[in-house]
Amino acid sequence: MGKNILIISASPKKDGNTSLLVEWVAAAARSKGADVEILNAGTMAFKVSGCTACRACQKLKDYICVIEDEGKLVLQKMISAHVIVMATPLYFYGPSAQLKVIFDRMFSLYKWDNAAGTMRTPLKGKMLALVLSGFEDVGLDVVEKPFRMTADYTGMMFESLLVPNAGVSGEIRNKPGVKDLATAFGKKIA
Ligand SMILES: Cc1cc2nc3c(=O)[nH]c(=O)nc-3n(C[C@H](O)[C@H](O)[C@H](O)COP(=O)(O)O)c2cc1C
């Protein structure tokens, strides 16, 4: 049975560079037998603008964010995925705000016992994969770092596809070699 891959596509541009990269990665992963689901977080209606640090999730037995919106469903789907792909454009040397909302609300997928110094999470053992493009060739490594560090902290494997010089939305289609890189990446994570 193939891997279950969840792609969180977090650009507001429907036919932009992130969408194209996601399309290529997904097609390649499916060609290897993976079951791929793509969620468009870039256009989701979030009830709040980020994690509210209410810590209500920490009082629950289950790994659930208490904020009732589409973001909650994305988090739930992460639990059953083998591979979680986060795809984002580079926005001022950070990920898109839409992805950051999901990323911070991942807090609900951890249970900390500060007194005992322990942390449990169903994300452990999964793979986190970052797909990132920018107009220039500056700062993609900066954005990669918090994702890689979070994967390390969580006990997840980490892979990344960084695409510099991607042009403005949609121009990535005409950049030589990028589709091949995305295809190879899709096969690798599957
Ligand atoms: C708000 C905003 C901020 C951006 N900031 C950067 C940046 O700091 N560095 C960079 O190289 N490109 C930057 N870009 C360009 C995008 O990262 C790049 O064109 C990306 O491939 C677009 O992906 P998309 O079509 O999925 O939106 C920015 C674009 C926007 C709209």
mmCIF file of C-alpha atoms and ligand atoms in Angstrom:
data_model
loop_
_atom_site.group_PDB
_atom_site.id
_atom_site.type_symbol
_atom_site.label_atom_id
_atom_site.label_comp_id
_atom_site.label_asym_id
_atom_site.label_seq_id
_atom_site.Cartn_x
_atom_site.Cartn_y
_atom_site.Cartn_z
ATOM 1 C CA MET A 1 0.000 0.000 0.000
ATOM 2 C CA GLY A 2 1.266 3.470 -0.929
ATOM 3 C CA LYS A 3 1.985 6.282 1.452
ATOM 4 C CA ASN A 4 -0.669 8.724 2.552
ATOM 5 C CA ILE A 5 0.600 12.193 1.618
ATOM 6 C CA LEU A 6 -1.107 15.373 2.778
ATOM 7 C CA ILE A 7 -0.105 18.524 0.894
ATOM 8 C CA ILE A 8 -0.925 21.833 2.531
ATOM 9 C CA SER A 9 -0.703 24.316 -0.313
ATOM 10 C CA ALA A 10 -0.469 27.738 1.270
ATOM 11 C CA SER A 11 -0.271 30.365 -1.459
ATOM 12 C CA PRO A 12 -3.190 32.704 -2.102
ATOM 13 C CA LYS A 13 -2.469 32.457 -5.860
ATOM 14 C CA LYS A 14 -4.582 29.727 -7.401
ATOM 15 C CA ASP A 15 -2.491 29.262 -10.530
ATOM 16 C CA GLY A 16 0.827 30.459 -9.166
ATOM 17 C CA ASN A 17 4.216 28.913 -8.601
ATOM 18 C CA THR A 18 3.271 27.076 -5.411
ATOM 19 C CA SER A 19 0.247 25.471 -7.109
ATOM 20 C CA LEU A 20 2.385 24.342 -10.033
ATOM 21 C CA LEU A 21 5.054 22.866 -7.769
ATOM 22 C CA VAL A 22 2.356 21.092 -5.779
ATOM 23 C CA GLU A 23 0.790 19.743 -8.974
ATOM 24 C CA TRP A 24 4.147 18.330 -10.151
ATOM 25 C CA VAL A 25 5.072 16.889 -6.749
ATOM 26 C CA ALA A 26 1.616 15.318 -6.367
ATOM 27 C CA ALA A 27 1.639 13.768 -9.842
ATOM 28 C CA ALA A 28 5.056 12.217 -9.233
ATOM 29 C CA ALA A 29 4.064 10.893 -5.806
ATOM 30 C CA ARG A 30 0.870 9.404 -7.249
ATOM 31 C CA SER A 31 2.921 7.726 -9.997
ATOM 32 C CA LYS A 32 4.744 5.908 -7.195
ATOM 33 C CA GLY A 33 1.456 4.700 -5.720
ATOM 34 C CA ALA A 34 0.983 7.336 -3.024
ATOM 35 C CA ASP A 35 -2.449 8.478 -1.964
ATOM 36 C CA VAL A 36 -2.183 12.281 -2.184
ATOM 37 C CA GLU A 37 -4.605 14.852 -0.800
ATOM 38 C CA ILE A 38 -4.103 18.560 -1.489
ATOM 39 C CA LEU A 39 -5.641 21.167 0.821
ATOM 40 C CA ASN A 40 -5.597 24.807 -0.243
ATOM 41 C CA ALA A 41 -4.779 26.598 2.976
ATOM 42 C CA GLY A 42 -3.981 29.760 1.007
ATOM 43 C CA THR A 43 -7.657 30.494 0.541
ATOM 44 C CA MET A 44 -9.078 29.017 3.739
ATOM 45 C CA ALA A 45 -11.253 31.036 6.070
ATOM 46 C CA PHE A 46 -9.528 30.975 9.439
ATOM 47 C CA LYS A 47 -11.610 32.052 12.397
ATOM 48 C CA VAL A 48 -8.615 33.618 14.119
ATOM 49 C CA SER A 49 -5.436 35.096 12.703
ATOM 50 C CA GLY A 50 -3.168 32.611 14.469
ATOM 51 C CA CYS A 51 -2.777 30.301 17.444
ATOM 52 C CA THR A 52 -4.364 32.140 20.367
ATOM 53 C CA ALA A 53 -2.199 30.299 22.920
ATOM 54 C CA CYS A 54 -5.375 29.431 24.829
ATOM 55 C CA ARG A 55 -3.762 26.072 25.699
ATOM 56 C CA ALA A 56 -7.201 24.447 25.788
ATOM 57 C CA CYS A 57 -5.757 21.678 23.593
ATOM 58 C CA GLN A 58 -3.357 20.766 26.371
ATOM 59 C CA LYS A 59 -6.277 19.880 28.654
ATOM 60 C CA LEU A 60 -7.806 17.440 26.152
ATOM 61 C CA LYS A 61 -6.957 13.773 25.848
ATOM 62 C CA ASP A 62 -7.116 13.917 22.063
ATOM 63 C CA TYR A 63 -4.911 15.932 19.728
ATOM 64 C CA ILE A 64 -7.461 18.566 18.741
ATOM 65 C CA CYS A 65 -7.371 22.330 18.180
ATOM 66 C CA VAL A 66 -10.454 23.817 19.817
ATOM 67 C CA ILE A 67 -10.848 26.587 17.216
ATOM 68 C CA GLU A 68 -13.738 25.512 14.990
ATOM 69 C CA ASP A 69 -12.697 26.287 11.414
ATOM 70 C CA GLU A 70 -11.122 24.699 8.359
ATOM 71 C CA GLY A 71 -7.709 24.896 9.990
ATOM 72 C CA LYS A 72 -8.857 22.373 12.589
ATOM 73 C CA LEU A 73 -9.595 19.861 9.830
ATOM 74 C CA VAL A 74 -6.137 20.341 8.301
ATOM 75 C CA LEU A 75 -4.596 19.544 11.671
ATOM 76 C CA GLN A 76 -6.774 16.452 12.049
ATOM 77 C CA LYS A 77 -5.687 15.177 8.647
ATOM 78 C CA MET A 78 -2.039 15.544 9.593
ATOM 79 C CA ILE A 79 -2.504 12.794 12.169
ATOM 80 C CA SER A 80 -3.335 10.152 9.583
ATOM 81 C CA ALA A 81 -0.735 11.198 6.976
ATOM 82 C CA HIS A 82 2.632 9.503 6.554
ATOM 83 C CA VAL A 83 4.066 12.573 4.849
ATOM 84 C CA ILE A 84 3.025 16.188 5.459
ATOM 85 C CA VAL A 85 4.041 18.572 2.685
ATOM 86 C CA MET A 86 3.932 22.282 3.433
ATOM 87 C CA ALA A 87 4.107 24.388 0.277
ATOM 88 C CA THR A 88 4.549 28.144 0.452
ATOM 89 C CA PRO A 89 5.919 31.129 -1.415
ATOM 90 C CA LEU A 90 8.703 33.090 0.269
ATOM 91 C CA TYR A 91 7.138 36.200 1.778
ATOM 92 C CA PHE A 92 9.704 38.651 3.190
ATOM 93 C CA TYR A 93 12.016 35.809 4.263
ATOM 94 C CA GLY A 94 9.238 33.888 5.947
ATOM 95 C CA PRO A 95 6.444 31.477 4.945
ATOM 96 C CA SER A 96 3.013 32.795 3.944
ATOM 97 C CA ALA A 97 0.839 33.902 6.845
ATOM 98 C CA GLN A 98 -1.688 31.241 5.880
ATOM 99 C CA LEU A 99 0.893 28.502 6.453
ATOM 100 C CA LYS A 100 2.112 30.095 9.675
ATOM 101 C CA VAL A 101 -1.434 29.931 11.066
ATOM 102 C CA ILE A 102 -1.490 26.165 10.540
ATOM 103 C CA PHE A 103 2.101 25.743 11.689
ATOM 104 C CA ASP A 104 1.491 27.494 15.013
ATOM 105 C CA ARG A 105 -1.788 25.680 15.619
ATOM 106 C CA MET A 106 0.183 22.420 15.340
ATOM 107 C CA PHE A 107 0.672 23.142 19.050
ATOM 108 C CA SER A 108 -2.535 21.131 19.489
ATOM 109 C CA LEU A 109 -0.796 18.034 18.132
ATOM 110 C CA TYR A 110 1.634 17.921 21.041
ATOM 111 C CA LYS A 111 1.110 17.139 24.725
ATOM 112 C CA TRP A 112 3.692 18.537 27.053
ATOM 113 C CA ASP A 113 4.195 17.596 30.658
ATOM 114 C CA ASN A 114 6.542 20.345 31.800
ATOM 115 C CA ALA A 115 6.882 18.903 35.305
ATOM 116 C CA ALA A 116 7.981 15.545 33.931
ATOM 117 C CA GLY A 117 9.883 17.152 31.055
ATOM 118 C CA THR A 118 8.101 15.018 28.463
ATOM 119 C CA MET A 119 6.423 15.624 25.115
ATOM 120 C CA ARG A 120 4.170 13.284 23.130
ATOM 121 C CA THR A 121 2.968 13.761 19.586
ATOM 122 C CA PRO A 122 1.387 11.604 16.875
ATOM 123 C CA LEU A 123 3.615 13.451 14.373
ATOM 124 C CA LYS A 124 6.660 11.503 15.549
ATOM 125 C CA GLY A 125 8.038 9.222 12.844
ATOM 126 C CA LYS A 126 6.246 10.999 9.999
ATOM 127 C CA MET A 127 7.984 13.036 7.324
ATOM 128 C CA LEU A 128 7.728 16.811 7.033
ATOM 129 C CA ALA A 129 8.480 18.126 3.544
ATOM 130 C CA LEU A 130 8.800 21.806 2.677
ATOM 131 C CA VAL A 131 8.179 23.139 -0.835
ATOM 132 C CA LEU A 132 9.311 26.745 -1.107
ATOM 133 C CA SER A 133 9.857 29.166 -3.994
ATOM 134 C CA GLY A 134 11.071 32.743 -4.120
ATOM 135 C CA PHE A 135 11.628 35.407 -6.757
ATOM 136 C CA GLU A 136 15.260 35.828 -5.740
ATOM 137 C CA ASP A 137 17.951 33.467 -4.550
ATOM 138 C CA VAL A 138 18.160 34.961 -1.071
ATOM 139 C CA GLY A 139 16.711 33.724 2.197
ATOM 140 C CA LEU A 140 15.185 30.383 1.257
ATOM 141 C CA ASP A 141 17.578 28.682 3.669
ATOM 142 C CA VAL A 142 16.390 31.054 6.405
ATOM 143 C CA VAL A 143 12.801 29.874 5.977
ATOM 144 C CA GLU A 144 13.856 26.243 5.752
ATOM 145 C CA LYS A 145 15.489 26.404 9.161
ATOM 146 C CA PRO A 146 12.400 26.611 11.446
ATOM 147 C CA PHE A 147 10.734 23.796 9.516
ATOM 148 C CA ARG A 148 13.833 21.598 9.750
ATOM 149 C CA MET A 149 14.266 22.427 13.442
ATOM 150 C CA THR A 150 10.598 21.671 14.156
ATOM 151 C CA ALA A 151 10.930 18.332 12.369
ATOM 152 C CA ASP A 152 14.027 17.510 14.443
ATOM 153 C CA TYR A 153 12.280 18.534 17.662
ATOM 154 C CA THR A 154 9.250 16.427 16.754
ATOM 155 C CA GLY A 155 11.148 13.315 15.692
ATOM 156 C CA MET A 156 10.085 13.699 12.062
ATOM 157 C CA MET A 157 12.172 13.105 8.961
ATOM 158 C CA PHE A 158 12.681 16.231 6.884
ATOM 159 C CA GLU A 159 12.990 16.921 3.161
ATOM 160 C CA SER A 160 12.846 20.187 1.262
ATOM 161 C CA LEU A 161 12.464 21.450 -2.280
ATOM 162 C CA LEU A 162 13.775 25.003 -2.470
ATOM 163 C CA VAL A 163 13.250 26.821 -5.761
ATOM 164 C CA PRO A 164 15.015 30.179 -6.055
ATOM 165 C CA ASN A 165 14.643 32.511 -9.067
ATOM 166 C CA ALA A 166 11.106 31.173 -9.592
ATOM 167 C CA GLY A 167 9.772 34.418 -11.087
ATOM 168 C CA VAL A 168 6.404 35.917 -10.255
ATOM 169 C CA SER A 169 3.290 33.752 -9.955
ATOM 170 C CA GLY A 170 3.029 31.244 -12.791
ATOM 171 C CA GLU A 171 6.446 31.961 -14.298
ATOM 172 C CA ILE A 172 7.939 28.858 -12.729
ATOM 173 C CA ARG A 173 6.304 26.911 -15.551
ATOM 174 C CA ASN A 174 8.908 28.280 -17.957
ATOM 175 C CA LYS A 175 11.957 27.797 -15.754
ATOM 176 C CA PRO A 176 14.067 25.002 -17.206
ATOM 177 C CA GLY A 177 14.596 21.975 -15.000
ATOM 178 C CA VAL A 178 12.168 22.927 -12.222
ATOM 179 C CA LYS A 179 9.472 20.454 -13.230
ATOM 180 C CA ASP A 180 12.103 17.694 -13.236
ATOM 181 C CA LEU A 181 13.274 18.723 -9.759
ATOM 182 C CA ALA A 182 9.704 18.723 -8.446
ATOM 183 C CA THR A 183 9.037 15.350 -10.056
ATOM 184 C CA ALA A 184 12.151 13.846 -8.493
ATOM 185 C CA PHE A 185 11.137 15.315 -5.142
ATOM 186 C CA GLY A 186 7.611 13.882 -5.400
ATOM 187 C CA LYS A 187 9.013 10.426 -6.102
ATOM 188 C CA LYS A 188 11.506 10.718 -3.262
ATOM 189 C CA ILE A 189 8.934 11.562 -0.590
ATOM 190 C CA ALA A 190 6.585 8.819 -1.799
HETATM 191 C C1 LIG B 1 3.900 39.512 -0.287
HETATM 192 C C2 LIG B 1 5.045 38.942 -1.087
HETATM 193 C C3 LIG B 1 6.303 38.909 -0.520
HETATM 194 C C4 LIG B 1 7.352 38.355 -1.230
HETATM 195 N N1 LIG B 1 8.584 38.322 -0.647
HETATM 196 C C5 LIG B 1 9.619 37.772 -1.334
HETATM 197 C C6 LIG B 1 10.916 37.744 -0.760
HETATM 198 O O1 LIG B 1 11.147 38.199 0.361
HETATM 199 N N2 LIG B 1 11.914 37.173 -1.468
HETATM 200 C C7 LIG B 1 11.719 36.645 -2.720
HETATM 201 O O2 LIG B 1 12.657 36.128 -3.318
HETATM 202 N N3 LIG B 1 10.484 36.637 -3.281
HETATM 203 C C8 LIG B 1 9.443 37.208 -2.627
HETATM 204 N N4 LIG B 1 8.199 37.211 -3.197
HETATM 205 C C9 LIG B 1 7.996 36.509 -4.483
HETATM 206 C C10 LIG B 1 7.381 35.108 -4.313
HETATM 207 O O3 LIG B 1 7.939 34.410 -3.218
HETATM 208 C C11 LIG B 1 7.604 34.228 -5.557
HETATM 209 O O4 LIG B 1 7.230 34.889 -6.722
HETATM 210 C C12 LIG B 1 6.834 32.915 -5.407
HETATM 211 O O5 LIG B 1 7.358 31.950 -6.288
HETATM 212 C C13 LIG B 1 5.357 33.123 -5.686
HETATM 213 O O6 LIG B 1 4.624 31.951 -5.451
HETATM 214 P P1 LIG B 1 3.040 31.929 -5.711
HETATM 215 O O7 LIG B 1 2.847 32.160 -7.193
HETATM 216 O O8 LIG B 1 2.564 30.616 -5.275
HETATM 217 O O9 LIG B 1 2.461 33.039 -4.902
HETATM 218 C C14 LIG B 1 7.145 37.814 -2.531
HETATM 219 C C15 LIG B 1 5.865 37.884 -3.091
HETATM 220 C C16 LIG B 1 4.815 38.462 -2.395
HETATM 221 C C17 LIG B 1 3.453 38.526 -3.028
#
